[in-house]
């Protein structure tokens, strides 16, 4: 064991690890793994995260890179052989060189992919389902349905004790805005050979309900690819596509995407996200109503302001026409003995009495003569 006085710098340690790892794998190796994430950057390089699962979950992860020079050809080849691009959830067999960087750590540099491993029995069945639905023009049928603006009655298809269903209920009923929903559970098997028929039967029960539902929700909280293979079943996916009520799906997590998601009206990743879909409908309507209130207030304030401006203008005009304001500018008003305003001196004779009105008072005078 080294003492405190005996140490190496981090770079030196990393450099030694690099030499050991790359020296142990001087040649490329074939590695079988599952893609947990994939991203093609603007520079054309493809970055992946590979993983391997065990009985208790993920047991290994590694960063992998396909440089642009290889990715262009590999992606085209893979798409031609499988009919799809590299996607999360796929099992792949890749040929990779081990690379270790003192700065970025371990990476697998991929230079080849064997598409035959990816094209397993389940994937082939999935592709056949898609092809059949596409030939029958059923892939986009659900998206042509117009959802209810404020969906209230929701039919949920799930296992009654599923954690995802519990998460959905808590999130929906506990929303901070207090929006209320009516949720009815139609229990069904959510994995296994009998699951497609069970889910399809639940859809039929929801559609035939005496009191129509605004939406049908199919949810499950994830699982292995084999567990979720039922959601690629042709019969189930056809039932979803032909359903006259909008169908929403929340099947699995980020790496899971199934044909049932493709044919549904709307697909999200988790039951909690599905609850948000419906809460946000009400938030949007609430905001719209609030905007109307704000607009009414602004319009009323503008109307009042315009009326006040008119009143102010009329007041100014009236004030300007007030004789007292005229007299305050140095003018005087002359009346005869009866108090009638005189506009001319033609009617006055010597000795006639007149009144002269100033802004601050009145005086009486006698005509001494006319000029």
Coordinates of C-alpha atoms in Angstrom, one line a residue:
X1 CA 0.0 0.0 0.0
X2 CA 1.4 3.4 -1.0
X3 CA 1.9 6.0 1.7
X4 CA 0.7 9.6 1.5
X5 CA 4.1 10.7 0.3
X6 CA 3.9 8.3 -2.6
X7 CA 1.4 9.4 -5.2
X8 CA 0.9 9.9 -8.9
X9 CA -0.8 12.7 -10.8
X10 CA -4.3 12.0 -12.2
X11 CA -3.0 12.3 -15.7
X12 CA -0.2 9.8 -15.1
X13 CA -2.8 7.4 -13.5
X14 CA -5.1 7.8 -16.5
X15 CA -2.3 7.4 -18.9
X16 CA -1.3 4.1 -17.3
X17 CA -4.9 2.9 -17.5
X18 CA -4.9 3.9 -21.2
X19 CA -1.8 1.8 -21.8
X20 CA -3.1 -1.2 -19.9
X21 CA -6.6 -1.2 -21.5
X22 CA -5.5 -0.5 -25.1
X23 CA -2.6 -2.9 -24.7
X24 CA -5.0 -5.6 -23.5
X25 CA -7.2 -5.1 -26.6
X26 CA -4.9 -4.3 -29.5
X27 CA -7.4 -5.6 -32.0
X28 CA -11.1 -4.8 -32.4
X29 CA -13.6 -7.1 -30.7
X30 CA -17.3 -7.9 -31.4
X31 CA -19.5 -6.7 -28.6
X32 CA -23.2 -7.5 -28.1
X33 CA -25.2 -4.9 -26.3
X34 CA -28.4 -2.8 -26.3
X35 CA -28.6 0.8 -27.4
X36 CA -29.9 2.9 -24.6
X37 CA -29.4 6.3 -26.4
X38 CA -28.2 7.4 -29.8
X39 CA -27.5 10.9 -31.1
X40 CA -26.1 12.1 -34.4
X41 CA -24.4 15.5 -33.9
X42 CA -24.1 18.3 -36.4
X43 CA -20.6 17.3 -37.2
X44 CA -21.9 13.9 -38.5
X45 CA -20.4 11.7 -35.8
X46 CA -22.8 9.3 -34.1
X47 CA -22.7 9.0 -30.3
X48 CA -24.3 6.0 -28.5
X49 CA -24.7 4.7 -25.0
X50 CA -24.6 0.9 -24.9
X51 CA -25.8 -1.1 -22.0
X52 CA -26.4 -4.7 -20.9
X53 CA -29.2 -5.8 -18.6
X54 CA -29.3 -8.5 -16.0
X55 CA -32.0 -9.9 -13.8
X56 CA -31.7 -6.9 -11.4
X57 CA -31.5 -4.3 -14.1
X58 CA -28.6 -2.7 -16.1
X59 CA -25.3 -4.3 -15.2
X60 CA -23.0 -2.5 -17.6
X61 CA -22.8 0.7 -19.7
X62 CA -20.3 2.1 -22.2
X63 CA -19.9 5.1 -24.4
X64 CA -19.6 4.4 -28.1
X65 CA -18.8 6.5 -31.1
X66 CA -19.1 5.9 -34.9
X67 CA -17.0 8.5 -36.6
X68 CA -18.6 10.4 -39.6
X69 CA -16.4 8.6 -42.1
X70 CA -17.8 5.2 -41.0
X71 CA -21.3 6.3 -40.0
X72 CA -22.4 7.3 -43.4
X73 CA -21.8 3.9 -44.8
X74 CA -22.9 1.9 -41.8
X75 CA -26.1 3.8 -41.3
X76 CA -27.1 3.3 -45.0
X77 CA -26.2 -0.4 -44.8
X78 CA -28.1 -0.9 -41.5
X79 CA -31.2 0.9 -42.8
X80 CA -31.1 -1.1 -46.0
X81 CA -31.0 -4.4 -44.2
X82 CA -33.3 -3.7 -41.3
X83 CA -35.6 -1.0 -42.7
X84 CA -34.9 1.3 -39.8
X85 CA -32.2 3.5 -38.3
X86 CA -30.3 2.8 -35.1
X87 CA -32.7 3.4 -32.2
X88 CA -32.8 3.1 -28.4
X89 CA -33.9 -0.4 -27.3
X90 CA -32.2 -2.3 -30.2
X91 CA -29.9 -5.2 -29.5
X92 CA -26.8 -4.8 -31.7
X93 CA -23.6 -6.7 -32.4
X94 CA -20.8 -4.2 -33.1
X95 CA -17.2 -4.4 -34.0
X96 CA -15.3 -1.9 -31.9
X97 CA -11.8 -0.9 -30.8
X98 CA -11.2 0.0 -27.2
X99 CA -10.1 3.6 -26.7
X100 CA -9.2 5.3 -23.5
X101 CA -8.7 9.0 -23.1
X102 CA -7.1 10.7 -20.1
X103 CA -9.8 13.4 -20.5
X104 CA -12.9 11.5 -21.7
X105 CA -12.5 8.0 -20.3
X106 CA -13.5 4.8 -22.0
X107 CA -15.0 4.8 -25.4
X108 CA -15.8 2.0 -27.9
X109 CA -15.0 3.1 -31.5
X110 CA -17.4 1.2 -33.8
X111 CA -16.4 0.4 -37.3
X112 CA -18.9 -2.3 -38.2
X113 CA -22.4 -3.6 -37.3
X114 CA -24.0 -7.0 -37.9
X115 CA -27.6 -6.2 -38.7
X116 CA -28.7 -9.8 -38.6
X117 CA -28.5 -9.9 -34.8
X118 CA -30.8 -6.9 -34.6
X119 CA -33.2 -8.5 -37.0
X120 CA -34.5 -11.1 -34.4
X121 CA -37.8 -12.8 -34.4
X122 CA -39.6 -10.0 -32.5
X123 CA -38.3 -7.3 -34.8
X124 CA -39.3 -9.2 -37.8
X125 CA -42.8 -9.6 -36.4
X126 CA -42.9 -5.9 -35.7
X127 CA -41.9 -5.0 -39.2
X128 CA -44.6 -7.3 -40.6
X129 CA -47.2 -5.6 -38.4
X130 CA -46.2 -2.2 -39.6
X131 CA -46.2 -3.4 -43.2
X132 CA -49.8 -4.8 -42.8
X133 CA -51.1 -1.7 -41.2
X134 CA -49.5 0.5 -43.8
X135 CA -51.0 -1.5 -46.6
X136 CA -54.4 -1.1 -45.0
X137 CA -53.9 2.7 -44.5
X138 CA -54.3 2.3 -40.7
X139 CA -51.1 3.8 -39.4
X140 CA -52.4 7.4 -39.3
X141 CA -56.2 6.7 -38.8
X142 CA -56.2 7.7 -35.2
X143 CA -54.5 11.0 -35.7
X144 CA -57.4 12.1 -38.0
X145 CA -59.7 12.0 -34.9
X146 CA -60.5 15.3 -33.3
X147 CA -60.0 15.1 -29.5
X148 CA -62.5 16.6 -27.1
X149 CA -61.1 20.1 -26.1
X150 CA -61.6 19.4 -22.4
X151 CA -61.5 15.6 -21.9
X152 CA -63.2 14.7 -18.6
X153 CA -64.3 11.0 -18.8
X154 CA -61.2 8.9 -19.2
X155 CA -61.1 5.1 -19.8
X156 CA -57.8 3.6 -18.5
X157 CA -56.6 0.2 -19.6
X158 CA -54.0 -1.2 -17.3
X159 CA -53.3 -3.8 -14.6
X160 CA -55.1 -2.6 -11.5
X161 CA -52.0 -3.0 -9.3
X162 CA -49.5 -1.5 -11.8
X163 CA -47.2 1.2 -10.4
X164 CA -47.7 3.2 -13.5
X165 CA -51.4 3.3 -13.1
X166 CA -50.9 4.5 -9.5
X167 CA -48.5 7.2 -10.6
X168 CA -51.0 8.4 -13.2
X169 CA -53.9 8.6 -10.7
X170 CA -51.8 10.4 -8.1
X171 CA -50.5 12.9 -10.6
X172 CA -53.9 13.5 -12.2
X173 CA -56.0 13.8 -9.1
X174 CA -53.3 15.7 -7.1
X175 CA -52.7 18.4 -9.7
X176 CA -52.0 21.8 -8.1
X177 CA -54.8 23.5 -10.0
X178 CA -57.6 21.4 -8.6
X179 CA -58.9 20.2 -12.0
X180 CA -61.2 17.2 -11.6
X181 CA -61.4 14.1 -13.9
X182 CA -63.6 11.0 -14.0
X183 CA -61.4 8.0 -14.4
X184 CA -62.6 4.4 -15.0
X185 CA -60.3 1.4 -15.0
X186 CA -60.7 -1.4 -17.5
X187 CA -58.3 -4.1 -16.2
X188 CA -56.3 -6.1 -18.7
X189 CA -53.2 -8.3 -18.9
X190 CA -50.3 -6.1 -19.9
X191 CA -47.7 -8.7 -20.9
X192 CA -47.5 -12.2 -22.2
X193 CA -49.2 -14.1 -25.1
X194 CA -52.8 -13.3 -23.9
X195 CA -52.1 -9.6 -23.4
X196 CA -53.1 -8.4 -26.9
X197 CA -56.5 -10.1 -26.8
X198 CA -57.0 -8.9 -23.2
X199 CA -56.2 -5.2 -24.1
X200 CA -58.3 -5.4 -27.3
X201 CA -61.2 -6.7 -25.3
X202 CA -60.9 -3.8 -22.8
X203 CA -60.9 -1.3 -25.6
X204 CA -64.1 -2.8 -26.9
X205 CA -65.7 -2.6 -23.4
X206 CA -64.7 1.1 -23.1
X207 CA -66.1 1.9 -26.6
X208 CA -69.4 0.2 -25.9
X209 CA -70.0 1.9 -22.6
X210 CA -73.4 3.5 -22.2
X211 CA -71.8 6.8 -21.2
X212 CA -69.2 7.6 -23.9
X213 CA -65.6 8.3 -22.9
X214 CA -63.6 11.3 -24.1
X215 CA -60.4 9.3 -24.4
X216 CA -59.0 5.8 -24.0
X217 CA -55.6 5.5 -22.2
X218 CA -53.3 2.4 -22.5
X219 CA -50.5 2.5 -20.0
X220 CA -47.7 0.4 -18.6
X221 CA -44.6 1.4 -16.7
X222 CA -41.9 -0.2 -18.8
X223 CA -40.3 -3.6 -19.0
X224 CA -38.0 -5.8 -21.1
X225 CA -38.4 -6.0 -24.9
X226 CA -39.9 -9.5 -24.5
X227 CA -42.4 -8.2 -21.9
X228 CA -43.5 -5.4 -24.2
X229 CA -43.6 -7.4 -27.4
X230 CA -47.4 -7.6 -27.1
X231 CA -47.6 -4.0 -28.1
X232 CA -46.3 -4.9 -31.6
X233 CA -49.1 -7.4 -32.1
X234 CA -51.0 -6.8 -35.3
X235 CA -54.5 -7.6 -33.9
X236 CA -54.1 -5.2 -31.0
X237 CA -52.6 -2.4 -33.1
X238 CA -55.4 -2.8 -35.7
X239 CA -58.0 -2.6 -32.8
X240 CA -56.3 0.7 -31.6
X241 CA -56.3 2.1 -35.1
X242 CA -60.0 1.4 -35.8
X243 CA -61.1 2.7 -32.4
X244 CA -63.6 5.6 -32.8
X245 CA -62.3 7.2 -29.6
X246 CA -58.8 8.9 -29.5
X247 CA -56.4 6.4 -27.9
X248 CA -53.4 7.7 -25.9
X249 CA -50.5 5.4 -25.0
X250 CA -47.8 5.5 -22.3
X251 CA -45.9 2.3 -22.7
X252 CA -42.5 1.9 -21.2
X253 CA -39.7 4.4 -20.8
X254 CA -37.6 6.5 -23.2
X255 CA -36.0 3.6 -25.0
X256 CA -39.3 1.9 -25.7
X257 CA -41.3 2.6 -28.9
X258 CA -43.8 0.2 -30.2
X259 CA -46.3 -0.2 -33.0
X260 CA -49.1 0.6 -30.6
X261 CA -47.5 4.0 -30.0
X262 CA -47.3 4.5 -33.8
X263 CA -51.0 3.9 -34.5
X264 CA -52.3 5.7 -31.3
X265 CA -53.6 9.3 -31.5
X266 CA -50.9 10.4 -29.1
X267 CA -48.0 8.6 -27.5
X268 CA -45.9 9.7 -24.5
X269 CA -43.3 7.9 -22.5
X270 CA -44.7 7.5 -19.0
X271 CA -48.1 7.4 -17.3
X272 CA -47.1 10.6 -15.4
X273 CA -46.5 12.4 -18.7
X274 CA -49.8 11.1 -19.9
X275 CA -51.5 12.7 -16.9
X276 CA -49.8 16.0 -17.8
X277 CA -51.3 15.8 -21.3
X278 CA -54.8 16.1 -19.9
X279 CA -53.9 18.6 -17.1
X280 CA -52.4 20.9 -19.8
X281 CA -55.6 20.9 -21.8
X282 CA -57.3 22.6 -18.8
X283 CA -54.4 24.8 -18.1
X284 CA -54.5 26.1 -21.7
X285 CA -58.3 26.7 -21.4
X286 CA -57.8 28.4 -18.1
X287 CA -55.2 30.7 -19.6
X288 CA -57.4 31.5 -22.5
X289 CA -60.3 32.5 -20.2
X290 CA -57.9 34.6 -18.1
X291 CA -56.6 36.3 -21.3
X292 CA -60.2 37.2 -22.2
X293 CA -60.6 38.7 -18.7
X294 CA -57.5 40.7 -19.1
X295 CA -58.5 41.9 -22.6
X296 CA -62.0 43.0 -21.2
X297 CA -60.3 44.9 -18.4
X298 CA -58.0 46.6 -20.9
X299 CA -60.8 47.4 -23.3
X300 CA -63.0 48.8 -20.4
X301 CA -60.0 50.9 -19.1
X302 CA -59.4 52.3 -22.7
X303 CA -63.1 53.2 -23.0
X304 CA -63.2 54.9 -19.7
X305 CA -60.0 56.8 -20.6
X306 CA -61.5 57.9 -23.9
X307 CA -64.7 59.1 -22.1
X308 CA -62.6 61.0 -19.6
X309 CA -60.6 62.7 -22.4
X310 CA -63.9 63.8 -24.0
X311 CA -65.2 65.1 -20.8
X312 CA -62.0 67.0 -20.2
X313 CA -62.1 68.5 -23.7
X314 CA -65.8 69.6 -23.2
X315 CA -64.9 71.1 -19.8
X316 CA -62.1 73.0 -21.4
X317 CA -64.4 74.3 -24.1
X318 CA -67.1 75.3 -21.6
X319 CA -64.5 77.0 -19.5
X320 CA -63.1 78.9 -22.4
X321 CA -66.7 80.2 -23.2
X322 CA -67.4 81.3 -19.7
X323 CA -67.7 85.2 -19.7
X324 CA -65.9 85.4 -16.4
X325 CA -62.9 83.9 -18.0
X326 CA -63.1 86.5 -20.8
X327 CA -63.4 89.3 -18.3
X328 CA -60.3 88.0 -16.4
X329 CA -58.3 88.7 -19.5
X330 CA -59.0 92.5 -19.2
X331 CA -62.3 92.8 -20.9
X332 CA -65.5 94.5 -19.5
X333 CA -69.2 93.9 -20.1
X334 CA -71.5 96.9 -20.4
X335 CA -75.3 96.7 -19.7
X336 CA -78.0 99.4 -19.9
X337 CA -80.1 100.4 -16.8
X338 CA -82.2 97.3 -17.2
X339 CA -79.2 95.0 -17.2
X340 CA -79.4 94.1 -20.9
X341 CA -76.0 93.6 -22.4
X342 CA -75.1 96.4 -24.9
X343 CA -73.3 95.4 -28.0
X344 CA -73.3 98.9 -29.5
X345 CA -73.5 102.5 -28.2
X346 CA -76.0 103.5 -30.8
X347 CA -79.0 103.3 -28.4
X348 CA -77.4 105.3 -25.7
X349 CA -78.0 109.0 -25.1
X350 CA -76.3 111.5 -22.8
X351 CA -77.4 111.0 -19.3
X352 CA -78.4 107.3 -19.7
X353 CA -77.2 105.0 -16.9
X354 CA -75.1 102.0 -17.7
X355 CA -73.5 99.2 -15.7
X356 CA -69.9 98.1 -16.3
X357 CA -69.1 94.5 -15.2
X358 CA -65.4 93.6 -14.5
X359 CA -64.1 90.2 -13.5
X360 CA -63.9 91.4 -9.8
X361 CA -67.0 93.5 -9.6
X362 CA -69.5 96.0 -11.1
X363 CA -69.8 99.7 -11.3
X364 CA -72.6 102.0 -12.3
X365 CA -71.9 105.0 -14.6
X366 CA -73.7 107.7 -16.6
X367 CA -73.2 108.5 -20.3
X368 CA -71.5 111.8 -20.6
X369 CA -71.5 111.8 -24.3
X370 CA -70.6 109.7 -27.4
X371 CA -67.6 110.1 -29.6

